[in-house]
């Protein structure tokens, strides 16, 4: 299995949006949200490929108000999870903003993602009750 991470291309728009829908259900982003992510140059976007096939996507942006970079989204195709691809995508996002503080929101019931972030050195710094449309709280994590 050959895993590669590269900057996302416009042709990744469809697969990335589809992966978002299967990964986040009612909290998935709209097509318009994805159009913004793909059209705004300051958003750094990465695609994971397994044997040249789309396998994951992540995006991050610098937030000048918080003077920190925000991990906007990250998802791996269910077929390829737990093989290090999420960690590799996260690392590429971090490396796109060298030396910057990072923050993110994660569903308080999403243990896989929370463990991924903890393993990468993120720690909980806050929470937002009922932040998600599914009714779950958000945990704010920072590194
Ligand atoms: C969260 C997600 C991106 C992780 O991607 P992944 O490629 O499976 O992650 P990795 O293989 O790099 O795993 C890194 C670490 O995360 C943790 N982890 C990942 N999946 C896990 C699971 N199902 N249960 C428990 N821990 C898990 C482990 O600590 C793992 O380290 P280890 O392999 O040494 O045990 C993936 O599960 C996913 O796409 N989920 C749906 C979308 C989502 O929830 N995104 C996060 C939004 S905040």
mmCIF file of C-alpha atoms and ligand atoms in Angstrom:
data_model
loop_
_atom_site.group_PDB
_atom_site.id
_atom_site.type_symbol
_atom_site.label_atom_id
_atom_site.label_comp_id
_atom_site.label_asym_id
_atom_site.label_seq_id
_atom_site.Cartn_x
_atom_site.Cartn_y
_atom_site.Cartn_z
ATOM 1 C CA UNK A 1 0.000 0.000 0.000
ATOM 2 C CA UNK A 2 1.575 3.298 -1.106
ATOM 3 C CA UNK A 3 0.380 6.315 0.919
ATOM 4 C CA UNK A 4 1.049 9.817 -0.392
ATOM 5 C CA UNK A 5 0.010 13.247 0.852
ATOM 6 C CA UNK A 6 -0.018 16.131 -1.614
ATOM 7 C CA UNK A 7 -1.606 19.598 -1.860
ATOM 8 C CA UNK A 8 -5.268 19.238 -2.836
ATOM 9 C CA UNK A 9 -6.286 19.893 -6.441
ATOM 10 C CA UNK A 10 -9.605 21.149 -7.768
ATOM 11 C CA UNK A 11 -10.333 17.583 -8.948
ATOM 12 C CA UNK A 12 -10.365 16.525 -5.246
ATOM 13 C CA UNK A 13 -13.410 18.740 -4.594
ATOM 14 C CA UNK A 14 -16.000 16.004 -5.334
ATOM 15 C CA UNK A 15 -14.308 13.164 -3.410
ATOM 16 C CA UNK A 16 -13.529 15.472 -0.460
ATOM 17 C CA UNK A 17 -17.120 16.677 -0.229
ATOM 18 C CA UNK A 18 -18.459 13.121 -0.532
ATOM 19 C CA UNK A 19 -16.086 11.940 2.242
ATOM 20 C CA UNK A 20 -17.246 14.847 4.429
ATOM 21 C CA UNK A 21 -20.877 13.776 3.969
ATOM 22 C CA UNK A 22 -20.239 10.174 4.944
ATOM 23 C CA UNK A 23 -17.977 11.199 7.846
ATOM 24 C CA UNK A 24 -20.019 13.975 9.482
ATOM 25 C CA UNK A 25 -23.690 13.243 8.721
ATOM 26 C CA UNK A 26 -25.931 16.162 9.725
ATOM 27 C CA UNK A 27 -22.853 18.239 10.522
ATOM 28 C CA UNK A 28 -21.339 17.815 7.048
ATOM 29 C CA UNK A 29 -20.421 21.002 5.231
ATOM 30 C CA UNK A 30 -22.505 22.220 2.303
ATOM 31 C CA UNK A 31 -21.247 22.344 -1.289
ATOM 32 C CA UNK A 32 -20.867 26.100 -0.797
ATOM 33 C CA UNK A 33 -18.663 25.560 2.275
ATOM 34 C CA UNK A 34 -16.471 23.261 0.199
ATOM 35 C CA UNK A 35 -16.426 25.735 -2.683
ATOM 36 C CA UNK A 36 -15.034 28.328 -0.217
ATOM 37 C CA UNK A 37 -12.415 25.916 1.097
ATOM 38 C CA UNK A 38 -11.237 25.142 -2.437
ATOM 39 C CA UNK A 39 -11.318 28.719 -3.709
ATOM 40 C CA UNK A 40 -9.652 30.577 -0.829
ATOM 41 C CA UNK A 41 -5.908 30.526 -1.391
ATOM 42 C CA UNK A 42 -5.039 31.075 2.285
ATOM 43 C CA UNK A 43 -6.709 27.755 3.192
ATOM 44 C CA UNK A 44 -4.042 25.060 3.007
ATOM 45 C CA UNK A 45 -5.538 21.811 1.743
ATOM 46 C CA UNK A 46 -4.066 18.339 1.559
ATOM 47 C CA UNK A 47 -5.218 15.123 -0.055
ATOM 48 C CA UNK A 48 -4.151 11.629 0.937
ATOM 49 C CA UNK A 49 -3.793 9.036 -1.801
ATOM 50 C CA UNK A 50 -3.519 5.288 -1.353
ATOM 51 C CA UNK A 51 -2.109 3.662 -4.470
ATOM 52 C CA UNK A 52 -3.039 6.922 -6.274
ATOM 53 C CA UNK A 53 -6.700 6.652 -5.127
ATOM 54 C CA UNK A 54 -8.317 9.450 -3.067
ATOM 55 C CA UNK A 55 -8.238 8.383 0.597
ATOM 56 C CA UNK A 56 -8.475 11.490 2.777
ATOM 57 C CA UNK A 57 -8.561 15.245 3.025
ATOM 58 C CA UNK A 58 -7.644 17.964 5.531
ATOM 59 C CA UNK A 59 -7.676 21.756 5.526
ATOM 60 C CA UNK A 60 -6.291 24.450 7.823
ATOM 61 C CA UNK A 61 -6.214 28.232 7.831
ATOM 62 C CA UNK A 62 -4.449 30.944 9.809
ATOM 63 C CA UNK A 63 -6.841 32.974 11.967
ATOM 64 C CA UNK A 64 -5.316 36.449 12.452
ATOM 65 C CA UNK A 65 -7.810 37.345 15.218
ATOM 66 C CA UNK A 66 -6.722 34.415 17.372
ATOM 67 C CA UNK A 67 -3.147 34.585 16.090
ATOM 68 C CA UNK A 68 -3.329 30.835 15.580
ATOM 69 C CA UNK A 69 -3.948 28.319 12.839
ATOM 70 C CA UNK A 70 -7.228 26.430 12.812
ATOM 71 C CA UNK A 71 -7.634 22.830 11.679
ATOM 72 C CA UNK A 72 -10.850 23.242 9.698
ATOM 73 C CA UNK A 73 -11.517 19.648 8.705
ATOM 74 C CA UNK A 74 -9.880 16.255 8.492
ATOM 75 C CA UNK A 75 -11.313 12.949 7.313
ATOM 76 C CA UNK A 76 -10.027 9.618 6.056
ATOM 77 C CA UNK A 77 -11.966 7.171 3.889
ATOM 78 C CA UNK A 78 -13.380 4.489 6.267
ATOM 79 C CA UNK A 79 -11.602 1.801 4.222
ATOM 80 C CA UNK A 80 -8.201 3.325 5.060
ATOM 81 C CA UNK A 81 -8.612 4.470 8.669
ATOM 82 C CA UNK A 82 -6.195 3.458 11.444
ATOM 83 C CA UNK A 83 -3.198 3.237 9.114
ATOM 84 C CA UNK A 84 -1.585 6.546 10.003
ATOM 85 C CA UNK A 85 -3.202 8.629 7.245
ATOM 86 C CA UNK A 86 -5.061 10.978 9.628
ATOM 87 C CA UNK A 87 -1.830 11.641 11.520
ATOM 88 C CA UNK A 88 0.020 12.316 8.261
ATOM 89 C CA UNK A 89 -2.653 14.749 7.051
ATOM 90 C CA UNK A 90 -2.589 16.560 10.404
ATOM 91 C CA UNK A 91 1.205 16.857 10.254
ATOM 92 C CA UNK A 92 1.054 18.340 6.750
ATOM 93 C CA UNK A 93 -1.474 20.941 7.939
ATOM 94 C CA UNK A 94 0.763 21.847 10.895
ATOM 95 C CA UNK A 95 3.843 22.057 8.696
ATOM 96 C CA UNK A 96 2.008 24.496 6.406
ATOM 97 C CA UNK A 97 2.023 27.012 9.300
ATOM 98 C CA UNK A 98 5.461 26.534 10.857
ATOM 99 C CA UNK A 99 5.744 27.509 14.502
ATOM 100 C CA UNK A 100 2.102 28.545 14.775
ATOM 101 C CA UNK A 101 -0.210 27.723 17.643
ATOM 102 C CA UNK A 102 -3.061 25.436 16.441
ATOM 103 C CA UNK A 103 -6.634 25.029 17.611
ATOM 104 C CA UNK A 104 -9.578 22.901 16.564
ATOM 105 C CA UNK A 105 -13.079 21.841 17.567
ATOM 106 C CA UNK A 106 -14.013 18.196 17.907
ATOM 107 C CA UNK A 107 -17.256 16.422 18.741
ATOM 108 C CA UNK A 108 -17.030 15.377 22.406
ATOM 109 C CA UNK A 109 -18.167 11.843 21.418
ATOM 110 C CA UNK A 110 -15.633 11.421 18.596
ATOM 111 C CA UNK A 111 -13.102 9.305 20.462
ATOM 112 C CA UNK A 112 -11.103 8.374 17.346
ATOM 113 C CA UNK A 113 -10.451 12.038 16.531
ATOM 114 C CA UNK A 114 -9.800 13.036 20.162
ATOM 115 C CA UNK A 115 -7.211 10.248 20.448
ATOM 116 C CA UNK A 116 -5.611 11.291 17.155
ATOM 117 C CA UNK A 117 -5.234 14.867 18.415
ATOM 118 C CA UNK A 118 -4.001 13.828 21.868
ATOM 119 C CA UNK A 119 -1.398 11.607 20.250
ATOM 120 C CA UNK A 120 -0.271 14.621 18.194
ATOM 121 C CA UNK A 121 0.115 16.723 21.357
ATOM 122 C CA UNK A 122 -3.205 18.599 21.506
ATOM 123 C CA UNK A 123 -4.858 19.233 24.859
ATOM 124 C CA UNK A 124 -8.397 20.274 25.759
ATOM 125 C CA UNK A 125 -8.657 23.998 26.541
ATOM 126 C CA UNK A 126 -12.423 24.536 26.475
ATOM 127 C CA UNK A 127 -15.809 23.340 25.333
ATOM 128 C CA UNK A 128 -18.960 24.631 23.621
ATOM 129 C CA UNK A 129 -22.226 23.046 24.769
ATOM 130 C CA UNK A 130 -24.489 21.697 21.978
ATOM 131 C CA UNK A 131 -22.193 23.168 19.320
ATOM 132 C CA UNK A 132 -22.976 20.549 16.691
ATOM 133 C CA UNK A 133 -26.269 20.018 14.853
ATOM 134 C CA UNK A 134 -26.304 16.449 16.194
ATOM 135 C CA UNK A 135 -26.655 18.010 19.667
ATOM 136 C CA UNK A 136 -23.191 17.038 20.888
ATOM 137 C CA UNK A 137 -20.838 19.427 22.669
ATOM 138 C CA UNK A 138 -17.634 20.577 21.010
ATOM 139 C CA UNK A 139 -14.306 20.177 22.741
ATOM 140 C CA UNK A 140 -11.742 22.840 21.902
ATOM 141 C CA UNK A 141 -8.216 21.477 21.671
ATOM 142 C CA UNK A 142 -4.961 23.378 21.232
ATOM 143 C CA UNK A 143 -1.299 22.758 20.611
HETATM 144 C C1 LIG B 1 -10.389 10.844 13.020
HETATM 145 C C2 LIG B 1 -9.760 10.244 11.746
HETATM 146 C C3 LIG B 1 -9.422 11.377 10.788
HETATM 147 C C4 LIG B 1 -8.494 9.483 12.138
HETATM 148 O O1 LIG B 1 -7.835 9.092 10.953
HETATM 149 P P1 LIG B 1 -6.927 7.764 10.905
HETATM 150 O O2 LIG B 1 -6.231 7.732 9.613
HETATM 151 O O3 LIG B 1 -7.761 6.592 11.257
HETATM 152 O O4 LIG B 1 -5.925 8.082 12.106
HETATM 153 P P2 LIG B 1 -4.482 7.399 12.388
HETATM 154 O O5 LIG B 1 -4.439 6.032 11.781
HETATM 155 O O6 LIG B 1 -3.431 8.356 11.983
HETATM 156 O O7 LIG B 1 -4.529 7.242 13.961
HETATM 157 C C5 LIG B 1 -3.752 8.052 14.830
HETATM 158 C C6 LIG B 1 -4.152 7.782 16.246
HETATM 159 O O8 LIG B 1 -5.503 8.157 16.459
HETATM 160 C C7 LIG B 1 -6.138 7.243 17.361
HETATM 161 N N1 LIG B 1 -7.249 6.578 16.671
HETATM 162 C C8 LIG B 1 -7.536 6.599 15.357
HETATM 163 N N2 LIG B 1 -8.662 5.904 15.122
HETATM 164 C C9 LIG B 1 -9.079 5.451 16.314
HETATM 165 C C10 LIG B 1 -10.201 4.683 16.740
HETATM 166 N N3 LIG B 1 -11.138 4.251 15.853
HETATM 167 N N4 LIG B 1 -10.343 4.423 18.054
HETATM 168 C C11 LIG B 1 -9.428 4.856 18.962
HETATM 169 N N5 LIG B 1 -8.328 5.596 18.621
HETATM 170 C C12 LIG B 1 -8.175 5.873 17.317
HETATM 171 C C13 LIG B 1 -5.076 6.261 17.803
HETATM 172 O O9 LIG B 1 -4.463 6.786 18.959
HETATM 173 C C14 LIG B 1 -4.099 6.319 16.646
HETATM 174 O O10 LIG B 1 -2.809 6.009 17.023
HETATM 175 P P3 LIG B 1 -2.331 4.458 17.040
HETATM 176 O O11 LIG B 1 -2.601 3.945 15.667
HETATM 177 O O12 LIG B 1 -0.889 4.542 17.372
HETATM 178 O O13 LIG B 1 -3.169 3.771 18.063
HETATM 179 C C15 LIG B 1 -10.740 9.219 11.103
HETATM 180 O O14 LIG B 1 -11.222 8.331 12.086
HETATM 181 C C16 LIG B 1 -11.904 9.864 10.400
HETATM 182 O O15 LIG B 1 -11.832 10.240 9.236
HETATM 183 N N6 LIG B 1 -13.025 10.007 11.131
HETATM 184 C C17 LIG B 1 -14.216 10.662 10.543
HETATM 185 C C18 LIG B 1 -13.995 12.136 10.372
HETATM 186 C C19 LIG B 1 -13.656 12.804 11.698
HETATM 187 O O16 LIG B 1 -14.191 12.468 12.734
HETATM 188 N N7 LIG B 1 -12.742 13.804 11.627
HETATM 189 C C20 LIG B 1 -12.334 14.565 12.785
HETATM 190 C C21 LIG B 1 -13.115 15.822 12.859
HETATM 191 S S1 LIG B 1 -12.760 16.785 14.319
#
